[in-house]
Coordinates of N, CA and C in Angstrom, one line a residue:
M21 N 2.1 10.7 8.5 CA 3.2 11.2 8.5 C 3.8 9.4 9.2
D22 N 5.1 10.1 8.6 CA 6.0 8.8 8.5 C 7.0 9.2 9.4
V23 N 7.2 8.9 10.3 CA 8.6 9.1 11.8 C 9.6 8.5 11.0
H24 N 10.9 8.7 11.2 CA 12.5 7.8 10.6 C 13.2 8.8 12.2
L25 N 13.7 7.5 12.9 CA 14.6 7.6 13.8 C 16.0 8.2 13.3
N26 N 15.8 8.1 11.8 CA 16.9 9.2 11.3 C 16.7 10.1 11.2
P27 N 17.3 11.3 12.2 CA 16.8 12.7 11.8 C 16.4 12.8 10.5
K28 N 15.2 13.8 10.0 CA 15.0 14.7 9.1 C 16.5 16.1 8.5
I29 N 16.8 16.0 7.9 CA 18.1 17.3 7.8 C 17.4 18.0 7.6
G30 N 17.9 19.4 8.2 CA 17.2 20.9 7.5 C 17.8 22.5 8.3
P31 N 17.2 23.3 8.0 CA 18.0 24.6 8.4 C 17.7 24.6 10.2
D32 N 19.3 25.2 11.0 CA 19.2 24.8 12.4 C 20.3 26.4 12.8
W33 N 20.2 26.5 13.9 CA 21.3 27.6 14.0 C 22.6 26.8 14.4
T34 N 23.0 27.8 14.5 CA 24.5 27.8 15.7 C 25.3 29.0 15.1
L35 N 26.6 28.8 15.9 CA 27.3 30.5 16.6 C 28.4 30.1 15.6
P36 N 28.4 31.6 14.6 CA 29.1 31.9 13.7 C 30.4 30.7 14.2
G37 N 30.7 29.8 12.9 CA 31.6 29.8 13.0 C 31.6 27.8 13.2
Q38 N 30.8 27.6 13.2 CA 30.5 26.3 14.2 C 29.5 25.7 13.3
R39 N 29.6 23.9 13.5 CA 28.5 23.2 12.8 C 28.0 22.7 13.9
R40 N 26.7 22.2 13.7 CA 26.0 21.8 14.7 C 25.9 20.0 13.9
E41 N 26.5 19.4 14.9 CA 27.0 17.7 15.1 C 25.2 16.8 15.0
V42 N 24.4 16.7 13.7 CA 23.5 15.8 13.8 C 24.0 14.1 14.1
V43 N 23.1 13.7 15.0 CA 22.8 12.6 15.6 C 22.4 11.5 15.3
T44 N 22.8 9.9 14.9 CA 22.5 9.6 13.4 C 22.8 8.2 14.1
P45 N 21.5 7.5 15.1 CA 21.5 6.1 15.6 C 22.1 5.8 14.8
G46 N 22.5 4.7 13.5 CA 22.7 4.4 12.8 C 21.3 3.1 11.6
N47 N 20.9 2.0 12.3 CA 19.7 1.5 11.9 C 18.6 2.7 11.5
N48 N 18.0 2.3 11.1 CA 16.7 3.5 11.2 C 15.6 2.7 11.8
Q49 N 14.3 3.4 11.8 CA 13.3 2.4 13.1 C 12.5 3.7 11.7
K50 N 11.1 2.8 11.6 CA 10.5 4.5 10.9 C 8.9 3.5 12.3
R51 N 8.5 5.3 12.3 CA 6.6 5.4 12.9 C 6.0 5.8 11.7
F52 N 4.3 5.6 12.1 CA 3.9 5.8 11.6 C 2.5 6.7 12.3
V53 N 2.5 8.3 11.7 CA 1.2 8.8 12.9 C 0.2 9.0 11.9
A54 N -1.4 8.7 11.3 CA -2.5 8.9 11.1 C -3.2 9.6 11.6
G55 N -3.5 11.2 11.1 CA -4.1 12.2 11.7 C -5.6 12.6 11.0
A56 N -6.3 13.5 12.2 CA -8.1 14.0 11.4 C -7.9 14.8 12.2
L57 N -8.0 16.6 11.5 CA -7.8 17.2 11.7 C -9.5 18.5 12.0
D58 N -9.9 19.0 12.6 CA -10.9 19.3 12.9 C -11.0 21.4 12.1
A59 N -12.2 20.6 10.9 CA -12.2 21.6 10.3 C -12.4 22.8 11.8
R60 N -13.6 23.0 12.1 CA -13.3 24.1 12.9 C -12.6 24.3 14.2
T61 N -12.8 23.5 14.6 CA -11.5 24.2 16.3 C -9.8 23.6 15.5
A62 N -9.7 23.6 14.5 CA -8.2 22.9 13.9 C -7.9 21.7 15.1
R63 N -8.5 21.3 15.7 CA -8.2 20.0 17.2 C -7.9 18.7 16.4
V64 N -6.8 17.9 16.6 CA -6.1 16.6 15.6 C -6.2 16.1 16.9
T65 N -7.5 14.6 16.6 CA -7.3 13.5 16.7 C -5.8 12.4 15.9
W66 N -5.5 11.5 16.5 CA -4.2 11.3 15.7 C -3.7 9.3 16.7
V67 N -4.1 8.7 15.8 CA -3.2 7.4 16.6 C -1.2 7.1 15.9
Q68 N -0.9 6.1 16.3 CA 0.5 5.5 15.9 C 0.7 4.5 15.9
G69 N 1.1 4.1 14.9 CA 1.3 2.4 14.6 C 2.8 2.1 14.1
E70 N 3.3 0.5 14.4 CA 4.2 0.7 13.3 C 4.0 0.1 12.2
K71 N 2.6 0.0 11.8 CA 3.0 0.0 9.8 C 1.8 1.0 9.7
K72 N 2.0 1.5 8.1 CA 1.1 2.5 7.7 C 0.7 1.4 7.0
T73 N -0.6 1.1 7.5 CA -2.1 0.3 6.7 C -3.4 0.1 7.0
S74 N -4.2 -0.4 6.2 CA -5.5 0.0 6.8 C -5.9 -0.6 7.9
A75 N -5.3 -0.8 8.9 CA -5.9 -1.4 10.2 C -5.2 0.0 10.7
L76 N -3.8 0.5 10.5 CA -3.9 2.1 11.0 C -4.5 3.3 10.7
F77 N -5.7 3.0 9.3 CA -6.2 4.2 9.5 C -7.1 4.0 9.8
I78 N -8.3 2.5 10.3 CA -9.1 1.8 10.5 C -9.7 2.4 12.4
D79 N -8.2 2.5 13.1 CA -7.7 2.7 14.1 C -7.8 4.4 14.5
L80 N -7.3 5.3 14.0 CA -7.7 6.5 13.6 C -9.3 6.8 13.2
V81 N -10.3 6.2 11.8 CA -11.3 6.2 12.2 C -12.2 6.2 13.4
R82 N -11.8 4.9 14.2 CA -12.8 4.7 15.2 C -12.0 5.5 16.7
A83 N -11.3 6.3 16.7 CA -10.5 7.6 17.3 C -11.6 8.3 17.5
V84 N -12.0 8.9 15.8 CA -12.1 10.3 15.7 C -13.5 9.5 16.1
D85 N -14.4 8.7 15.9 CA -15.9 8.4 15.8 C -16.2 8.9 17.6
A86 N -15.1 7.9 18.7 CA -14.9 8.1 19.5 C -15.1 8.6 19.7
A87 N -14.0 10.2 19.8 CA -14.5 11.4 19.8 C -15.6 12.6 19.6
Y88 N -15.8 12.3 18.7 CA -16.9 12.5 18.3 C -18.6 12.3 18.0
P89 N -19.1 11.4 19.7 CA -19.1 10.8 19.7 C -21.5 11.6 19.1
R90 N -21.5 12.6 19.6 CA -23.0 13.4 19.3 C -22.7 13.8 17.6
A91 N -22.1 14.1 16.7 CA -21.8 13.8 15.1 C -23.0 13.2 14.2
K92 N -23.4 13.6 13.5 CA -24.8 13.3 12.8 C -23.7 13.2 11.6
R93 N -22.7 13.3 11.3 CA -21.5 12.9 9.0 C -20.4 13.0 10.1
L94 N -19.0 13.0 9.9 CA -18.1 12.8 10.4 C -17.5 12.6 8.8
H95 N -16.6 14.1 8.4 CA -15.9 14.5 6.5 C -14.4 13.8 7.2
F96 N -14.1 13.3 6.5 CA -12.7 12.8 5.9 C -12.6 13.4 4.7
I97 N -11.9 14.1 4.6 CA -10.9 14.3 3.5 C -9.7 13.6 2.8
L98 N -9.0 13.1 2.0 CA -8.4 12.1 2.6 C -7.9 12.0 0.4
D99 N -6.3 11.8 0.5 CA -5.2 11.7 -0.2 C -5.6 10.2 -0.8
N100 N -5.3 9.9 -1.9 CA -5.8 8.1 -2.3 C -5.0 7.5 -2.3
A101 N -4.7 7.3 -0.9 CA -3.5 6.4 -0.1 C -4.7 5.0 -0.1
A102 N -3.4 3.6 -0.7 CA -4.4 2.6 -0.8 C -4.9 2.4 0.5
T103 N -4.5 2.3 1.5 CA -6.1 1.8 3.4 C -6.6 2.9 3.2
H104 N -6.9 4.4 2.8 CA -8.1 4.6 2.3 C -9.5 4.2 1.7
S105 N -9.2 3.6 0.9 CA -10.2 2.5 0.0 C -10.0 0.8 0.1
S106 N -8.8 0.6 1.1 CA -8.8 -1.4 0.6 C -9.7 -2.2 1.1
K107 N -10.6 -3.2 0.3 CA -11.2 -4.3 1.6 C -11.7 -4.1 2.4
K108 N -10.4 -3.6 3.0 CA -10.3 -4.3 4.6 C -11.0 -3.4 4.8
T109 N -10.9 -1.4 4.3 CA -11.2 -1.0 5.4 C -12.7 -0.5 4.9
Q110 N -13.1 -0.7 3.4 CA -14.2 -0.5 2.9 C -15.6 -1.4 4.5
K111 N -14.4 -2.8 4.6 CA -15.6 -3.9 5.0 C -15.7 -3.0 7.1
A112 N -14.6 -2.0 7.0 CA -14.7 -1.7 8.5 C -15.5 -0.8 8.9
L113 N -15.7 -0.4 7.5 CA -16.0 1.4 8.0 C -17.5 0.9 7.9
E114 N -17.8 0.4 6.7 CA -19.6 0.0 7.1 C -20.6 0.0 8.2
A115 N -19.1 -0.5 9.1 CA -20.3 -0.3 10.2 C -20.0 0.9 10.7
L116 N -19.9 1.9 10.7 CA -20.8 3.4 10.4 C -21.3 4.0 9.6
G117 N -22.0 3.0 8.8 CA -23.1 3.5 8.1 C -23.1 4.5 7.4
E118 N -24.0 5.6 7.6 CA -24.1 6.6 6.9 C -23.3 7.8 7.5
R119 N -22.9 7.5 8.5 CA -22.5 8.5 9.3 C -20.9 9.5 9.1
L120 N -20.3 8.3 8.5 CA -19.2 8.7 7.6 C -19.3 8.8 5.9
V121 N -18.5 10.1 5.9 CA -19.0 10.4 4.8 C -16.6 10.8 3.9
L122 N -16.1 10.2 3.8 CA -15.6 9.8 2.7 C -15.3 11.0 1.3
H123 N -13.8 11.7 1.3 CA -14.7 12.9 0.3 C -12.9 12.8 -0.8
F124 N -12.1 12.1 -1.0 CA -10.9 11.9 -2.3 C -10.2 13.3 -2.4
L125 N -9.4 13.3 -2.9 CA -8.8 14.9 -3.2 C -8.4 13.8 -4.7
P126 N -7.4 15.2 -5.5 CA -7.1 15.2 -6.8 C -6.1 13.7 -6.4
P127 N -5.2 13.2 -7.5 CA -4.0 12.5 -6.4 C -3.4 13.6 -6.7
Y128 N -1.9 13.3 -6.2 CA -0.7 14.6 -6.1 C -1.3 15.4 -6.0
C129 N -1.8 15.6 -4.3 CA -2.1 17.5 -4.4 C -2.1 17.5 -2.7
P130 N -0.9 17.4 -2.0 CA -1.1 17.2 -0.7 C -1.3 19.1 -0.3
E131 N -1.4 20.2 -1.1 CA -1.4 21.3 -0.5 C -2.8 21.2 -0.4
G132 N -3.6 21.1 -0.6 CA -4.8 20.9 -1.2 C -5.6 20.2 0.9
N133 N -4.7 19.4 0.9 CA -5.0 18.8 2.1 C -5.0 19.3 3.7
R134 N -5.5 20.2 4.6 CA -4.9 20.7 6.1 C -4.0 20.4 6.4
I135 N -4.4 18.9 7.3 CA -3.3 18.3 7.9 C -2.0 18.4 7.4
E136 N -1.6 18.1 5.7 CA -0.5 17.9 5.3 C 0.3 18.8 6.1
R137 N 0.1 20.1 6.3 CA 0.2 21.1 7.1 C 1.1 21.5 8.6
L138 N 0.2 20.7 8.9 CA 0.5 20.2 10.3 C 1.7 19.2 9.9
W139 N 1.6 18.1 9.4 CA 2.4 17.0 9.0 C 3.8 18.4 9.2
W140 N 4.0 18.8 8.4 CA 5.2 19.9 8.1 C 5.9 20.2 9.3
D141 N 4.6 21.3 9.9 CA 4.7 21.7 11.3 C 5.6 20.8 12.4
V142 N 4.8 19.6 12.7 CA 5.8 18.7 13.4 C 7.2 18.1 12.8
H143 N 7.5 17.8 11.5 CA 8.1 17.5 11.1 C 9.3 18.9 11.3
A144 N 9.0 20.3 11.1 CA 9.8 21.2 11.2 C 10.5 21.5 12.8
N145 N 8.8 21.1 13.8 CA 9.5 21.2 15.5 C 9.9 20.5 16.3
V146 N 9.6 19.3 15.7 CA 10.3 17.7 16.5 C 11.2 16.4 15.8
T147 N 10.6 16.2 14.7 CA 11.8 15.3 14.0 C 12.7 15.5 12.9
R148 N 13.1 17.3 12.2 CA 13.5 17.9 11.4 C 15.0 17.9 12.8
N149 N 16.2 17.3 12.5 CA 17.6 17.7 13.4 C 17.1 16.9 14.8
H150 N 16.7 16.2 14.7 CA 16.0 16.0 16.7 C 17.5 15.2 16.6
R151 N 17.3 14.9 18.3 CA 18.2 14.3 19.1 C 18.4 13.1 19.5
C152 N 17.2 12.6 19.6 CA 16.5 10.9 20.4 C 17.1 10.4 19.5
K153 N 17.7 9.4 20.6 CA 18.2 7.7 20.4 C 17.9 6.5 20.6
K154 N 16.0 6.5 20.5 CA 15.4 5.1 20.6 C 14.5 6.4 20.0
M155 N 13.4 4.7 19.3 CA 12.1 5.7 18.5 C 11.2 6.1 19.6
E156 N 11.0 5.2 20.6 CA 10.2 5.5 21.3 C 10.3 7.1 22.4
A157 N 11.8 7.8 22.0 CA 11.9 8.9 22.6 C 11.1 10.0 21.4
L158 N 11.7 9.5 20.5 CA 10.8 10.2 19.3 C 9.2 10.2 19.3
M159 N 8.7 9.3 18.9 CA 7.7 8.8 19.9 C 6.7 10.1 20.9
T160 N 7.7 10.1 21.5 CA 6.7 10.6 22.7 C 6.5 12.6 22.5
E161 N 7.7 12.6 22.2 CA 7.8 13.9 21.5 C 7.0 14.6 20.5
V162 N 6.6 13.6 19.3 CA 5.8 14.3 19.1 C 4.3 13.9 18.9
D163 N 3.7 13.5 20.3 CA 3.0 13.3 20.9 C 2.7 14.2 21.7
A164 N 4.0 14.7 22.3 CA 3.5 16.0 22.9 C 3.4 17.3 22.7
Y165 N 4.4 17.4 21.2 CA 3.6 18.5 20.2 C 2.4 18.3 20.7
L166 N 1.4 17.5 19.1 CA 0.1 17.7 19.2 C -0.7 17.8 20.4
D167 N -0.2 17.1 21.3 CA -1.2 17.2 23.0 C -0.6 18.5 23.1
A168 N 0.3 19.4 23.1 CA 0.4 20.6 23.2 C -0.2 21.7 22.5
R169 N -0.2 21.2 20.7 CA -1.3 22.3 19.8 C -2.8 21.7 20.4
N170 N -3.0 21.0 21.2 CA -4.2 20.8 21.1 C -4.9 21.9 22.6
T171 N -3.8 22.2 22.8 CA -4.0 23.1 24.4 C -3.7 24.4 23.6
Q172 N -3.4 24.5 23.2 CA -3.2 26.4 22.6 C -4.8 26.4 22.2
K173 N -4.6 28.1 22.4 CA -6.0 29.0 22.4 C -6.2 28.8 20.7
S174 N -5.3 28.7 20.0 CA -5.8 29.5 18.8 C -5.0 28.8 17.8
A175 N -5.3 28.4 16.4 CA -4.6 27.1 16.1 C -3.0 27.4 15.3
S176 N -2.4 26.5 14.9 CA -0.9 27.8 14.1 C -1.3 28.0 13.0
P177 N -0.1 29.3 12.8 CA -0.4 30.3 12.1 C -1.1 29.4 10.5
L178 N -0.3 28.9 9.8 CA 0.0 28.0 8.8 C -1.8 27.4 8.5
L179 N -2.2 26.9 9.6 CA -3.6 26.1 9.6 C -4.9 27.5 9.4
R180 N -5.1 28.7 9.9 CA -5.8 29.8 9.5 C -6.1 30.4 9.0
V181 N -4.7 29.9 7.6 CA -4.6 30.5 6.8 C -6.2 30.5 5.7
A182 N -6.2 28.9 6.3 CA -7.8 28.3 5.2 C -9.0 29.1 5.9
S183 N -9.0 28.7 7.4 CA -10.2 29.5 8.0 C -10.5 30.7 7.4
A184 N -9.4 31.9 7.5 CA -9.3 33.2 7.1 C -10.5 33.3 5.6
R185 N -9.6 32.3 4.6 CA -10.0 33.1 3.4 C -11.3 32.4 3.3
R186 N -12.1 31.0 4.2 CA -13.8 30.8 3.7 C -13.9 32.4 4.6
A187 N -13.7 32.6 5.8 CA -14.1 34.1 6.1 C -14.4 35.0 5.4
A188 N -13.8 35.4 4.7 CA -13.7 35.8 3.4 C -14.5 36.4 2.3

């Protein structure tokens, strides 16, 4: 997920007859979040970085590996980003051997990847129309949102849709 210091503009509310001022800090900065969503619990594991590179994806895989030490297999549902299949990624993932299984979605199919719904939720609740002046403050809000989401008793309604269909 791309996080921009210049806020995404989107729906918001104000008192009738007033306009909401959206603060733009000027020079845009970017950070990136890579995440993995547990299909059973809807718990998210994520890492953040200054660049969207193979190293960020490898950091995510290592974080998931550490979070699930007893899992016999770790299945990753992936889009076709170059970072997921680069030579650097392939070499780093060989260390996990058969424990890691990669499943690639068809190209241009974000609706098929449940984590995309989570990123839309983060944008709707954190990055859209935000008022942060520093990137560190915005990333702290992103982390706080994801932490709070992990401690909820139930998953976001958007994330429950696929589980309900599977159970039916």
